[in-house]
Each structure stands twice: as C-alpha cells, then as structure tokens.
C-alpha cells in the first residue's frame, strides 16, 4: 500500500488528486471558480496589517486565518518591521510560480531537488511622489531567474518554464493589465 501511495506523490504533490481535481473542474466549470479577499488596516506610520479570513472554491467558503504585516524601510520613513508592499508583490508572484513549477514537474514525473526564483525590480520614487509626472509610479520591468534542479533534462525544465508562464495566475496578473475597480465607501 505504501509503495502505491509514494508513486502517486511526486514532490509531495498528490498527482492522482491533482488530475481528479482538474477533471472535476472540467466537468463542472463553476466548481473551479475561486474567490479571494484580503482586508488591510493601517497600523500607524507606514505599517499595515492584512488579514486573510476566507476564500471560496466553487461557491464553498474555506476558512483561512492569516495575518500579513507590511512596513517600509527606515529610509522610506518606515519602521523596517516587515517587508514592504513591492517585496510582498514579488513574493506573491514567486510563490505562485513555485506552486506551478512543482505541480507541473510532478505531473510530468520530474522529481525536484531545488525550485527557487530570484526576482528584482526597480521603482523610481519620483513617480509615486509626484516629483516628475513623466515617471511611472511603479515597476516597468521585473527580472527573475528560476533555478530548477532534479532528475529532469534541460529540455524538460524549459517545457516546465513555458507551462508555468502560460498558467500561473500571478504571473498573468503581473504580465497583463488587470482592471482595478476601486470605490470610496
């Protein structure tokens, strides 16, 4: 029994379960719709605290319960008590892509020893502070390097990379314009 369980898991991912989940979402498209909500409160100076209480999958609520703290470095008038929003944005993109690299490798039977993404980007604060209106207020380019080690070939790792850039939600969110529909309550 243990041997058959081990064969269904690659990189800790239940490959059979992943296939069943994909088949279920294909058979009932509404079941694959996920909703996410984050609430963020200012905590003084440049600090904020975000809470993740619930998400939904196929209309079913899934309790969560996480707190994410954010702050700016001292040099940007913060207290340097937590990552800043740009660092969290990069971390969120990296984490989403890591999930997809591991899942795609697992489905393909590739055992990974290392899956690491190094990301960097630059913001010119003259744009977000209104010093120069010709300068965009955010990232114009984000560079990242993916490090994969395991029993896959270079060609298999390149195929994984293509699959991830085609399917990672946060990669998509950063690479394509996303509507931001805000309102003041």
mmCIF file of N, CA, C and O in Angstrom, residues 2 9 25 32 35 41 45 58 61 75 82 87 99 104-106 109 112 116-117 138 149 155 162 174:
data_model
loop_
_atom_site.group_PDB
_atom_site.id
_atom_site.type_symbol
_atom_site.label_atom_id
_atom_site.label_comp_id
_atom_site.label_asym_id
_atom_site.label_seq_id
_atom_site.Cartn_x
_atom_site.Cartn_y
_atom_site.Cartn_z
ATOM 1 N N UNK A 2 1.906 1.295 0.840
ATOM 2 C CA UNK A 2 2.768 2.464 0.920
ATOM 3 C C UNK A 2 3.433 2.737 -0.426
ATOM 4 O O UNK A 2 3.516 3.884 -0.846
ATOM 5 N N UNK A 9 2.569 10.318 -5.405
ATOM 6 C CA UNK A 9 3.088 11.611 -4.937
ATOM 7 C C UNK A 9 4.450 11.857 -5.563
ATOM 8 O O UNK A 9 5.350 11.029 -5.461
ATOM 9 N N UNK A 25 -13.088 20.049 -12.224
ATOM 10 C CA UNK A 25 -13.287 21.426 -12.664
ATOM 11 C C UNK A 25 -13.692 21.479 -14.137
ATOM 12 O O UNK A 25 -14.474 22.327 -14.541
ATOM 13 N N UNK A 32 -14.643 25.192 -10.248
ATOM 14 C CA UNK A 32 -13.263 25.642 -10.309
ATOM 15 C C UNK A 32 -13.082 27.134 -10.115
ATOM 16 O O UNK A 32 -11.964 27.638 -10.190
ATOM 17 N N UNK A 35 -12.545 32.504 -5.273
ATOM 18 C CA UNK A 35 -12.616 33.910 -4.888
ATOM 19 C C UNK A 35 -11.713 34.168 -3.693
ATOM 20 O O UNK A 35 -11.622 33.331 -2.787
ATOM 21 N N UNK A 41 -5.658 47.037 7.114
ATOM 22 C CA UNK A 41 -5.846 48.174 8.015
ATOM 23 C C UNK A 41 -4.512 48.864 8.267
ATOM 24 O O UNK A 41 -3.493 48.203 8.492
ATOM 25 N N UNK A 45 2.160 55.108 11.023
ATOM 26 C CA UNK A 45 3.345 55.381 10.231
ATOM 27 C C UNK A 45 3.169 54.729 8.859
ATOM 28 O O UNK A 45 2.189 55.014 8.166
ATOM 29 N N UNK A 58 -15.677 27.158 -5.823
ATOM 30 C CA UNK A 58 -16.953 26.641 -6.298
ATOM 31 C C UNK A 58 -18.117 27.117 -5.449
ATOM 32 O O UNK A 58 -19.099 26.409 -5.284
ATOM 33 N N UNK A 61 -17.258 28.278 1.028
ATOM 34 C CA UNK A 61 -16.316 29.049 1.837
ATOM 35 C C UNK A 61 -15.270 28.134 2.461
ATOM 36 O O UNK A 61 -15.592 27.061 2.968
ATOM 37 N N UNK A 75 14.619 54.199 5.689
ATOM 38 C CA UNK A 75 14.993 55.197 4.688
ATOM 39 C C UNK A 75 13.790 55.712 3.904
ATOM 40 O O UNK A 75 13.859 56.756 3.256
ATOM 41 N N UNK A 82 8.745 44.947 8.685
ATOM 42 C CA UNK A 82 8.158 43.906 7.833
ATOM 43 C C UNK A 82 8.521 44.218 6.377
ATOM 44 O O UNK A 82 8.980 45.319 6.072
ATOM 45 N N UNK A 87 7.959 44.240 -2.123
ATOM 46 C CA UNK A 87 8.574 42.955 -1.810
ATOM 47 C C UNK A 87 7.521 41.862 -1.671
ATOM 48 O O UNK A 87 7.717 40.724 -2.136
ATOM 49 N N UNK A 99 4.506 27.140 -6.946
ATOM 50 C CA UNK A 99 3.421 26.143 -6.908
ATOM 51 C C UNK A 99 3.264 25.495 -8.288
ATOM 52 O O UNK A 99 3.155 24.266 -8.406
ATOM 53 N N UNK A 104 3.596 21.180 -12.070
ATOM 54 C CA UNK A 104 3.882 20.742 -13.445
ATOM 55 C C UNK A 104 4.976 19.676 -13.465
ATOM 56 O O UNK A 104 4.884 18.706 -14.224
ATOM 57 N N UNK A 105 6.007 19.855 -12.650
ATOM 58 C CA UNK A 105 7.062 18.833 -12.579
ATOM 59 C C UNK A 105 6.483 17.518 -12.083
ATOM 60 O O UNK A 105 6.793 16.449 -12.624
ATOM 61 N N UNK A 106 5.617 17.586 -11.086
ATOM 62 C CA UNK A 106 5.037 16.376 -10.509
ATOM 63 C C UNK A 106 4.198 15.624 -11.524
ATOM 64 O O UNK A 106 4.321 14.396 -11.655
ATOM 65 N N UNK A 109 6.250 13.716 -13.754
ATOM 66 C CA UNK A 109 7.099 12.707 -13.139
ATOM 67 C C UNK A 109 8.526 13.166 -12.881
ATOM 68 O O UNK A 109 9.417 12.343 -12.721
ATOM 69 N N UNK A 112 11.985 17.113 -8.146
ATOM 70 C CA UNK A 112 12.791 18.325 -7.976
ATOM 71 C C UNK A 112 13.576 18.269 -6.666
ATOM 72 O O UNK A 112 13.047 17.843 -5.641
ATOM 73 N N UNK A 116 13.767 27.458 -6.980
ATOM 74 C CA UNK A 116 13.968 28.767 -6.372
ATOM 75 C C UNK A 116 13.837 29.838 -7.449
ATOM 76 O O UNK A 116 14.272 29.633 -8.579
ATOM 77 N N UNK A 117 13.230 30.950 -7.086
ATOM 78 C CA UNK A 117 13.086 32.068 -8.011
ATOM 79 C C UNK A 117 13.659 33.311 -7.343
ATOM 80 O O UNK A 117 13.289 33.643 -6.219
ATOM 81 N N UNK A 138 5.286 52.914 -10.714
ATOM 82 C CA UNK A 138 5.544 51.527 -10.318
ATOM 83 C C UNK A 138 6.609 50.865 -11.169
ATOM 84 O O UNK A 138 7.339 51.521 -11.911
ATOM 85 N N UNK A 149 16.551 22.199 -10.086
ATOM 86 C CA UNK A 149 17.458 21.054 -10.061
ATOM 87 C C UNK A 149 16.641 19.829 -9.722
ATOM 88 O O UNK A 149 15.721 19.890 -8.907
ATOM 89 N N UNK A 155 15.698 20.273 -21.441
ATOM 90 C CA UNK A 155 14.509 20.423 -22.293
ATOM 91 C C UNK A 155 13.231 20.305 -21.459
ATOM 92 O O UNK A 155 12.268 21.043 -21.675
ATOM 93 N N UNK A 162 7.857 27.155 -19.759
ATOM 94 C CA UNK A 162 6.797 27.591 -20.687
ATOM 95 C C UNK A 162 5.416 27.323 -20.108
ATOM 96 O O UNK A 162 4.519 28.158 -20.213
ATOM 97 N N UNK A 174 0.675 39.949 -13.349
ATOM 98 C CA UNK A 174 1.749 40.926 -13.492
ATOM 99 C C UNK A 174 2.089 41.200 -14.954
ATOM 100 O O UNK A 174 2.505 42.305 -15.285
#
